[in-house]
Structures are given as structure tokens and as C-alpha cells.
mmCIF file of C-alpha atoms in Angstrom:
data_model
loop_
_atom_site.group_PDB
_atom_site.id
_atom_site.type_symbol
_atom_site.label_atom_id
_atom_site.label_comp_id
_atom_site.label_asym_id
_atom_site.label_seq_id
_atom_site.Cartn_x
_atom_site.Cartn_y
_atom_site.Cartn_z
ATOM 1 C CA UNK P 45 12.981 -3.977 -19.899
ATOM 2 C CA UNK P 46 14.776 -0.624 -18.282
ATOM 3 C CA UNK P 47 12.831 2.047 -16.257
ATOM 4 C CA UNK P 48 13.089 4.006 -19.190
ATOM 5 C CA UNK P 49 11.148 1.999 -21.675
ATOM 6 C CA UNK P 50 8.489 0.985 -19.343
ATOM 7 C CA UNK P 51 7.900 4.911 -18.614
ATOM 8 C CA UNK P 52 7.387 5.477 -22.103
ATOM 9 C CA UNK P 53 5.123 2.566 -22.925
ATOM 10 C CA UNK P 54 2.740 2.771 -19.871
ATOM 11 C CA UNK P 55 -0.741 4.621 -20.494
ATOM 12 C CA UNK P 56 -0.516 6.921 -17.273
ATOM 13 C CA UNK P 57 0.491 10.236 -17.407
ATOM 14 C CA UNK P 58 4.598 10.268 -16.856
ATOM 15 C CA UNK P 59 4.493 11.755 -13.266
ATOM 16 C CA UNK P 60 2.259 9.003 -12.106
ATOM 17 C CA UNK P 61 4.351 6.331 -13.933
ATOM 18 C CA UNK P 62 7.090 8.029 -12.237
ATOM 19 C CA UNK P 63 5.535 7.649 -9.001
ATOM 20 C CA UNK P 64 4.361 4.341 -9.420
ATOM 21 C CA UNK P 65 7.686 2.782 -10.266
ATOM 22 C CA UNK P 66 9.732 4.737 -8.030
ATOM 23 C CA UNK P 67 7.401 3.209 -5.488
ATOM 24 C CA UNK P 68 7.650 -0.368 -6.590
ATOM 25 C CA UNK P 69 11.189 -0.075 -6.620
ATOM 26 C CA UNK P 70 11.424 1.476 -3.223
ATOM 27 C CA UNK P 71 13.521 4.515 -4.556
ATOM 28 C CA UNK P 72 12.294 8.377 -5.902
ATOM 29 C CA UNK P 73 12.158 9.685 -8.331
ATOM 30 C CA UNK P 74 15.288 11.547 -9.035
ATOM 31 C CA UNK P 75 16.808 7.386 -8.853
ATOM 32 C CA UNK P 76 14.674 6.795 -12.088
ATOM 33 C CA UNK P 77 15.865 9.796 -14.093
ATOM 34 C CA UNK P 78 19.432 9.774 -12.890
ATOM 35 C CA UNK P 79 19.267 5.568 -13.742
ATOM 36 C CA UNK P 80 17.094 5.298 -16.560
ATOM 37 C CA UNK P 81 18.713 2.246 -17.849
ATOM 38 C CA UNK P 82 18.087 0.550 -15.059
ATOM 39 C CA UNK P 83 16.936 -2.874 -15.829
ATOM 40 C CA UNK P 84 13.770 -3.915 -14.364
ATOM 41 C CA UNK P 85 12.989 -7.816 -13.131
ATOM 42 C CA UNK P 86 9.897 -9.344 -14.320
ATOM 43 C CA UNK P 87 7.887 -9.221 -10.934
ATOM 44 C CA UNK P 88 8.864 -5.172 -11.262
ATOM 45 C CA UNK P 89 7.598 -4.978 -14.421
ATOM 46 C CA UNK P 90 4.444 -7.066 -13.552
ATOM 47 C CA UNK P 91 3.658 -4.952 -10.494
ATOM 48 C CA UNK P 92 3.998 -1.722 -12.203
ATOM 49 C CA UNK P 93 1.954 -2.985 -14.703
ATOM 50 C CA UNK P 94 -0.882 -3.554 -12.922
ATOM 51 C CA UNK P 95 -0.096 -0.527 -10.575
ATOM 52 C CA UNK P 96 -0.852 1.816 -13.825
ATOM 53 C CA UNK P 97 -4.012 -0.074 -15.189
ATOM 54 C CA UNK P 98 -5.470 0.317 -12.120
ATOM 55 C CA UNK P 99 -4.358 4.396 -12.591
ATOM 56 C CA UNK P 100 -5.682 4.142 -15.873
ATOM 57 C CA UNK P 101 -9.044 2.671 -14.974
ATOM 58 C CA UNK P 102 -9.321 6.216 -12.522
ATOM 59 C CA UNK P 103 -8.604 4.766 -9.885
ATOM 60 C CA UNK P 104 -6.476 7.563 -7.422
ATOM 61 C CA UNK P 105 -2.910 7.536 -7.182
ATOM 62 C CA UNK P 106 -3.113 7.501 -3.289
ATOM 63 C CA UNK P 107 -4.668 4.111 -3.156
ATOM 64 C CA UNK P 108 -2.117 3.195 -5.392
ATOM 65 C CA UNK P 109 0.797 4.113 -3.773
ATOM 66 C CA UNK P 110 -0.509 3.600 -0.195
ATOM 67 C CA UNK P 111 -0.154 7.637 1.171
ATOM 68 C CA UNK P 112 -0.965 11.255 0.224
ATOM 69 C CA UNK P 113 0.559 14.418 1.143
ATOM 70 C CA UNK P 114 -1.285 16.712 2.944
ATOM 71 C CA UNK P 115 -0.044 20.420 4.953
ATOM 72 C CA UNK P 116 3.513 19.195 4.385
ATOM 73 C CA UNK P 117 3.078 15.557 5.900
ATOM 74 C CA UNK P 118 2.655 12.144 4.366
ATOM 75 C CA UNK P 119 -0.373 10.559 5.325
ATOM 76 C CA UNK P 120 -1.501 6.706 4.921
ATOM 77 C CA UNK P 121 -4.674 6.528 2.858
ATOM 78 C CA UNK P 122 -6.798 3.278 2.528
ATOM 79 C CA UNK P 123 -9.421 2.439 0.600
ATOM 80 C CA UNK P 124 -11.820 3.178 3.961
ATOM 81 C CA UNK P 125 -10.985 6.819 4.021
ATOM 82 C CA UNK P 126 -11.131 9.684 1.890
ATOM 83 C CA UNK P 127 -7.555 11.126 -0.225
ATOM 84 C CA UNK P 128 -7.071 14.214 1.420
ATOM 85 C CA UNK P 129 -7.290 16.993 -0.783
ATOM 86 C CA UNK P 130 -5.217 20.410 -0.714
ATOM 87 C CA UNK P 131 -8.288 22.387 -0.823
ATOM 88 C CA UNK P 132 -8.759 20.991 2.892
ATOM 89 C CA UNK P 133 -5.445 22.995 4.183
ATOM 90 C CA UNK P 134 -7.851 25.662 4.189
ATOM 91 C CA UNK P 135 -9.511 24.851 6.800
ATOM 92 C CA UNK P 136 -5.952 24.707 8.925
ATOM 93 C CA UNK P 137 -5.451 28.011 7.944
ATOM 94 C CA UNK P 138 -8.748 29.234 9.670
ATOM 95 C CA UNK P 139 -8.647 27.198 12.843
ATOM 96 C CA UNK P 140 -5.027 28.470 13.500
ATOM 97 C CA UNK P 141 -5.566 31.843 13.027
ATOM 98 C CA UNK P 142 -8.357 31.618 15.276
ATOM 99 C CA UNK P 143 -5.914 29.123 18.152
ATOM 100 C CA UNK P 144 -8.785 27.350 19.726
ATOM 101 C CA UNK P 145 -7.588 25.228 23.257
ATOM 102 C CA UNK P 146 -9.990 22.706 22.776
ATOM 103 C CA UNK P 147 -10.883 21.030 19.636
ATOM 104 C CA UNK P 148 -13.043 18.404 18.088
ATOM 105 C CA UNK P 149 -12.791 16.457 14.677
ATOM 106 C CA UNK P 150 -15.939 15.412 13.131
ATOM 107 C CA UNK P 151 -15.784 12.942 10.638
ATOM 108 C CA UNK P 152 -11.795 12.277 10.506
ATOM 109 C CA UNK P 153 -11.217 9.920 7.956
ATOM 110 C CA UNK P 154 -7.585 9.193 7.718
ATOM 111 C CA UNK P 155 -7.424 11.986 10.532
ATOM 112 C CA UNK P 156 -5.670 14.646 8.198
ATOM 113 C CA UNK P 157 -6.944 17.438 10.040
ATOM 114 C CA UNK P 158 -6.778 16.283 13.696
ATOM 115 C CA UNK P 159 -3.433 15.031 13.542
ATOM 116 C CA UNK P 160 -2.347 18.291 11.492
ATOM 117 C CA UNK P 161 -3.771 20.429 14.290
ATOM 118 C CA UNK P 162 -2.603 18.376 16.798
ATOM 119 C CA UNK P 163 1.021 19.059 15.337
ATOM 120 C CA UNK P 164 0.483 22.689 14.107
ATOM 121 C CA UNK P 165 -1.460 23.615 17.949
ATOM 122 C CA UNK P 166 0.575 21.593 20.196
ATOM 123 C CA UNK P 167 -0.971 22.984 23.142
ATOM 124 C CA UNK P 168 -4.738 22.529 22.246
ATOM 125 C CA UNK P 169 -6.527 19.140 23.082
ATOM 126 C CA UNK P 170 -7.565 17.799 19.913
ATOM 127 C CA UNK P 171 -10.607 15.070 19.913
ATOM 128 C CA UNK P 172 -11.726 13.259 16.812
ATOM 129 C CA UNK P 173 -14.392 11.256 15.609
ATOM 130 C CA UNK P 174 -15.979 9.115 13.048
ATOM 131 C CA UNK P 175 -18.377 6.888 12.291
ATOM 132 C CA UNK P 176 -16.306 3.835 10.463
ATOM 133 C CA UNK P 177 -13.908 1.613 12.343
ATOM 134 C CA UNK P 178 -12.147 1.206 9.521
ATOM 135 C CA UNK P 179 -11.718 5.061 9.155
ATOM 136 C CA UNK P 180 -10.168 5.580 12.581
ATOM 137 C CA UNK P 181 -7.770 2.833 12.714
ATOM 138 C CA UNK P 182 -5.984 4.321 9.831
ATOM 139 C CA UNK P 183 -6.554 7.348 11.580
ATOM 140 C CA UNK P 184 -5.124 6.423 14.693
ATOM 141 C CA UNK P 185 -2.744 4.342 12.448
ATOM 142 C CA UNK P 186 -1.258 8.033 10.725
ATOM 143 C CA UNK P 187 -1.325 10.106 14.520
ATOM 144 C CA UNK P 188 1.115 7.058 15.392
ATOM 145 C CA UNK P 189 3.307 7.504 12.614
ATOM 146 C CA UNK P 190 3.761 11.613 12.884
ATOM 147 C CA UNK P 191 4.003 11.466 16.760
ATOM 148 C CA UNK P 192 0.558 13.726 17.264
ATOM 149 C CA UNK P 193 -1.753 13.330 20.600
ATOM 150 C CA UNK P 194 -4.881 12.765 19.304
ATOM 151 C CA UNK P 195 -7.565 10.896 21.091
ATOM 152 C CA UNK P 196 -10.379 8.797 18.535
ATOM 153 C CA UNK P 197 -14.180 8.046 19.572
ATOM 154 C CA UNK P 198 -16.556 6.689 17.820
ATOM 155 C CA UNK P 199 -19.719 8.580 17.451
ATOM 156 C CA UNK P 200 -22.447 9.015 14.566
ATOM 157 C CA UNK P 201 -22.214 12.922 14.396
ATOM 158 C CA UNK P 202 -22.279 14.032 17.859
ATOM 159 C CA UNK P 203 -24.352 11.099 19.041
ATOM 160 C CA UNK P 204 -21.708 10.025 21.527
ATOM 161 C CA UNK P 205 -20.038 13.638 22.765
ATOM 162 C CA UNK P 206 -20.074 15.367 26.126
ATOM 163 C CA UNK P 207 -18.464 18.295 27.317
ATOM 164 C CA UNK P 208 -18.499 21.120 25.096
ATOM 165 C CA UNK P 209 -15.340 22.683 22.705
ATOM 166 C CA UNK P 210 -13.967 25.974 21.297
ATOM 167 C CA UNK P 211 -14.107 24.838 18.112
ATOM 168 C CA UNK P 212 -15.824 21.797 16.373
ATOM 169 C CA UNK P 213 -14.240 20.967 12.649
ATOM 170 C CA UNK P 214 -15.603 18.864 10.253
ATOM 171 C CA UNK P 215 -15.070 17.529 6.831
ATOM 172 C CA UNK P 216 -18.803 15.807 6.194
ATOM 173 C CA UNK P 217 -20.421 14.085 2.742
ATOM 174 C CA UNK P 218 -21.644 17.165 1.635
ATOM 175 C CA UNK P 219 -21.648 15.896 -2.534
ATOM 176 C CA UNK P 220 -24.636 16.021 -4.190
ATOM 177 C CA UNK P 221 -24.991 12.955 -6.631
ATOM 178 C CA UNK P 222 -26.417 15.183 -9.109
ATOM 179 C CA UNK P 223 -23.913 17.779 -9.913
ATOM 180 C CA UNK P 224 -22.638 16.754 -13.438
ATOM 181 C CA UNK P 225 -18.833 17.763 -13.144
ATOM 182 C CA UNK P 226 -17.900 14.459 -10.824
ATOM 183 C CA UNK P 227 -14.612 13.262 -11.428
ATOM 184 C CA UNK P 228 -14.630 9.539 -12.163
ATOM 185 C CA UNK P 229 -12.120 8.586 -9.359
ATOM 186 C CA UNK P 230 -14.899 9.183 -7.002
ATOM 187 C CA UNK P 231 -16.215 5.893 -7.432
ATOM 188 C CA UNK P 232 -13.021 4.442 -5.736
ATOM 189 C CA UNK P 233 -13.739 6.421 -2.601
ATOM 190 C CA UNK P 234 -15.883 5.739 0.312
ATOM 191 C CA UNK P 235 -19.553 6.613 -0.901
ATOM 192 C CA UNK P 236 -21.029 7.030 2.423
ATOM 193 C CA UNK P 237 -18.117 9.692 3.083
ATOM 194 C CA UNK P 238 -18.892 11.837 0.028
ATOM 195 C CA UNK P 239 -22.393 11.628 -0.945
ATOM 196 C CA UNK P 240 -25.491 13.079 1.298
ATOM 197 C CA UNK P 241 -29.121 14.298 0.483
ATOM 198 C CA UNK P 242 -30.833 17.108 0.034
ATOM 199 C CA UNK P 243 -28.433 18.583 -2.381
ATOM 200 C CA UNK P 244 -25.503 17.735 -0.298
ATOM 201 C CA UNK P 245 -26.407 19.024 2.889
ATOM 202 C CA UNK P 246 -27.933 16.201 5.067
ATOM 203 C CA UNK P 247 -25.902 15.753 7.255
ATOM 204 C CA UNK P 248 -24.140 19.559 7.411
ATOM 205 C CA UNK P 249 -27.420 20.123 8.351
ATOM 206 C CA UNK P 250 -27.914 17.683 11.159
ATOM 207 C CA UNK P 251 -24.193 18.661 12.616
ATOM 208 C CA UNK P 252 -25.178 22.559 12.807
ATOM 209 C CA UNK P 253 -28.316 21.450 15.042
ATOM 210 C CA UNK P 254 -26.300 19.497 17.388
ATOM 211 C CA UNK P 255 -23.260 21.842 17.808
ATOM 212 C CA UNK P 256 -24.785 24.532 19.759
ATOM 213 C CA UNK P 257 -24.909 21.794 22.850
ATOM 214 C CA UNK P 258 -21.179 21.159 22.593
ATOM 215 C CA UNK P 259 -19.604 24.549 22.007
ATOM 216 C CA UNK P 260 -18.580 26.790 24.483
ATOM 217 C CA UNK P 261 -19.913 30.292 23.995
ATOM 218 C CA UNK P 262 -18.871 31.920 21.095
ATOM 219 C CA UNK P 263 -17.857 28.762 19.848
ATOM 220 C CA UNK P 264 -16.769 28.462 16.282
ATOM 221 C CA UNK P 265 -18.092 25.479 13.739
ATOM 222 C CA UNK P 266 -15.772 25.062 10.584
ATOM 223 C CA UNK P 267 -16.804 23.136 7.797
ATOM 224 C CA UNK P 268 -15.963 21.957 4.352
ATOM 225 C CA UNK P 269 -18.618 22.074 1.572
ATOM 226 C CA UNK P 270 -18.952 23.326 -2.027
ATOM 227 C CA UNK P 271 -19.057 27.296 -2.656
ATOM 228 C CA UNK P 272 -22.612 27.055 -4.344
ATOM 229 C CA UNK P 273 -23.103 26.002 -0.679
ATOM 230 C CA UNK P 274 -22.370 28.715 1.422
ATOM 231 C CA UNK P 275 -24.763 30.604 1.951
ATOM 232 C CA UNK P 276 -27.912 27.796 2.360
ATOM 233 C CA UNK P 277 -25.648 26.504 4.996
ATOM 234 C CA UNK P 278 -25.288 30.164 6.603
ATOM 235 C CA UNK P 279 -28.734 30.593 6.023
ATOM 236 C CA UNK P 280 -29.448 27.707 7.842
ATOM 237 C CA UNK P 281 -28.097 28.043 10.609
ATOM 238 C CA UNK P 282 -30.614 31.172 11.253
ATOM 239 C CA UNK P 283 -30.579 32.635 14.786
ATOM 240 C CA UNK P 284 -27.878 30.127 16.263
ATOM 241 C CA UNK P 285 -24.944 31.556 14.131
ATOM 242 C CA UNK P 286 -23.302 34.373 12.694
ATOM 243 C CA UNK P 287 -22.170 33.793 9.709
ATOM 244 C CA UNK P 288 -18.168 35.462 10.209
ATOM 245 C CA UNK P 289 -15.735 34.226 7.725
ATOM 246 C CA UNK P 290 -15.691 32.939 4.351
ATOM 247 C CA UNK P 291 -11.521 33.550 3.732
ATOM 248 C CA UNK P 292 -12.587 34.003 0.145
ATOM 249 C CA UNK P 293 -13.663 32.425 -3.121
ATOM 250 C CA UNK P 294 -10.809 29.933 -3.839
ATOM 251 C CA UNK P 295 -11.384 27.863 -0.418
ATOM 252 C CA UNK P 296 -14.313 25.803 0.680
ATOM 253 C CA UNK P 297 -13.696 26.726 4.470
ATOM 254 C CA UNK P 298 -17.262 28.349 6.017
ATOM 255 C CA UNK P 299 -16.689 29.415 9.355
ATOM 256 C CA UNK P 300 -19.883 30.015 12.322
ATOM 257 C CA UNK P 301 -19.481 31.620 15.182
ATOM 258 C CA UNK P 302 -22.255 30.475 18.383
ATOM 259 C CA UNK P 303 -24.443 33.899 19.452
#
């Protein structure tokens, strides 16, 4: 079988077939349409098989292919960490125009945003935390592989933090189970780094209690959660914050700023 029959028999979507085989075959994808008749051996043909009924089955192309882009940089993605998502960028936007010295991570993941700050503010200290082992050795794993200075702790929330920061970030659960618009491919992801109670905001909650104690004075909190969420998370955070950016209605960035 060539490349070009096996795009146009698999039940992906052609970019992702595109992506899958170009992978298997260790090429890109301008080698597939500039070689379509290029003949494929039957391990190829087996691996890209199964590569695209696991896509078809929902699971996300990241896990698939190992990596995900993210703020112009390829990150490795496991199954322990969250994809990174482009909406996320947003909050690199903020925190940049803002050029905190020190900064912590709070929940890191595959440490998109730490390592992207540490590259895009090379002269702020960037921290970064998480609760999984799992999560921050492919964290520490993807600061490795873009050169960025990063230094990983584990903590539960702020459980295990001293000293105090310019700016804490963090990209919690904050998905409530309930909302009926879930994309299936959520159920490949970590459920314990999407999901939270009391409509999503558990543990958004619990993080805006702690921060005041490890933010310098007029200290900002970022945060990633839903737009219905925005303002039961500003009004939340009562008397300790002021509620002082919300870039606009296409991002999920909500920015605090310590009284």
C-alpha cells in the first residue's frame, strides 16, 4: 500500500492521518504530498493503523504523536499531563505585559507555562509546582529539551511554599462534570487535573485563600477557568483582591491583584 491510499482509506480526518503517518515515518508532511506513491512496509501500515483507531476512538492527537505545540514551541505530552491548549497563551500574554521578577507555577503539568515564561522572561526566577510525579518529570523532561531554568517542587497547592512571589500562575481543575458540552477526548486526560467540585471551583477556591501568604504586596494571581466563571471567582475573592483585568471575552485569563 502507498501513503496515498492509506490516507484515503483511514477514518481520521486527513490532517490527522497526515500527521500520524508523517510521524510513523519519521518525515512531514510536505514528504507525504510531494511522495504520495511512496510505498509503505507492513509494520508502517500496521502502526498507522492502530495510530488512527486510537484517533478515531477520541482519543487526542497529542498522545498520539507524543508532543503538542504550544506559544511557538513543541512540547512532550504524556498521558500524566494535560494537552496544552492555545487558549492557555493567554495567560502568557498577561503575565508578560505585566514582567513579574519572581514567579510561581501552580499546577504545571507538562510545564507549558513555566518553561514558556522562563524562555519569554529570561530574567525572572520562575518556580513550578504540582502535585503528580508523573506530571513534573515530563515537566522537567520538556524545560530540558528547550534549554529553560526552571526549578520543580512538589507541593499540594501551596502546601509546601515559602517565601512569597510577584506573581503566582496557575492552570487548576476548574471543569465542572456537569456542563453538557464536554468533548469526548476528555476522558483520555488526567481526571484529577480537569475535574473539581463545587461547580468547578474547588480548588480555585482553596488557591485564592492561600495566595495572599505568598505574594508580595500588590501581588498578582492569574488563573485559567471558564468565562461563566469569572466573576464567582472575583467575587470570591472579596476584600483580598481587586478584581483588575479580564483582557476580554475570547480568553479565559482572570487576573487579581493583592490590596
Amino acid at each position: 500500500m502507498n501513503a496515498s491510499s492509506w490516507l484515503s482509506s483511514t477514518p481520521v480526518n486527513r490532517l490527522d492521518a497526515e500527521l500520524i503517518l508523517a510521524r510513523i515515518l519519521g518525515k512531514d508532511r510536505t514528504f507525504l504530498h510531494a511522495h504520495p506513491e511512496y510505498n509503505l512496509s507492513t509494520a508502517e501500515v500496521e502502526q498507522a493503523n492502530a495510530a488512527a483507531s486510537r484517533r478515531s476512538l477520541g482519543e487526542p492527537l497529542a498522545y498520539i504523536l507524543g508532543h503538542k505545540e504550544f506559544y511557538g514551541r513543541i512540547f512532550t505530552v504524556t498521558r500524566d499531563t494535560l494537552v496544552p491548549r492555545p487558549e492557555t497563551e493567554a495567560l502568557i500574554e498577561v503575565i508578560k505585559s505585566l514582567k513579574p521578577h519572581k514567579i510561581l507555577d501552580v499546577g504545571t503539568g507538562s510545564g507549558c507555562i513555566a518553561v514558556t515564561l522562563a524562555l519569554e522572561l529570561p530574567n525572572s526566577q520562575i518556580d513550578a509546582i504540582d502535585i503528580s510525579l508523573k506530571a513534573l518529570a515530563a515537566a522537567r523532561q520538556n524545560a530540558e529539551n528547550l534549554g529553560a531554568d526552571v526549578n520543580f517542587f512538589q507541593s499540594n497547592l501551596l502546601e509546601n511554599i515559602a517565601g512569597q512571589y510577584d506573581l503566582i500562575v496557575a492552570n487548576l481543575p476548574y471543569v465542572d462534570a456537569s456542563w453538557d458540552w464536554l468533548s469526548r477526548e476528555l476522558a483520555f486526560e488526567p481526571q484529577n487535573a480537569l475535574y473539581a467540585d463545587d461547580g468547578g471551583l474547588a480548588l480555585i477556591k482553596q488557591l485564592i485563600a492561600q495566595a495572599p501568604a505568598h505574594l508580595k504586596a500588590h501581588g498578582y494571581l492569574i488563573l485559567e477557568a471558564d468565562r461563566s466563571q469569572h466573576k464567582k471567582i472575583a467575587d470570591f475573592s472579596g476584600n483580598l483582591f481587586d478584581r483588575i483585568n479580564n483582557p476580554n471575552d475570547q480568553t479565559l485569563a482572570v487576573s487579581l491583584c493583592l490590596r
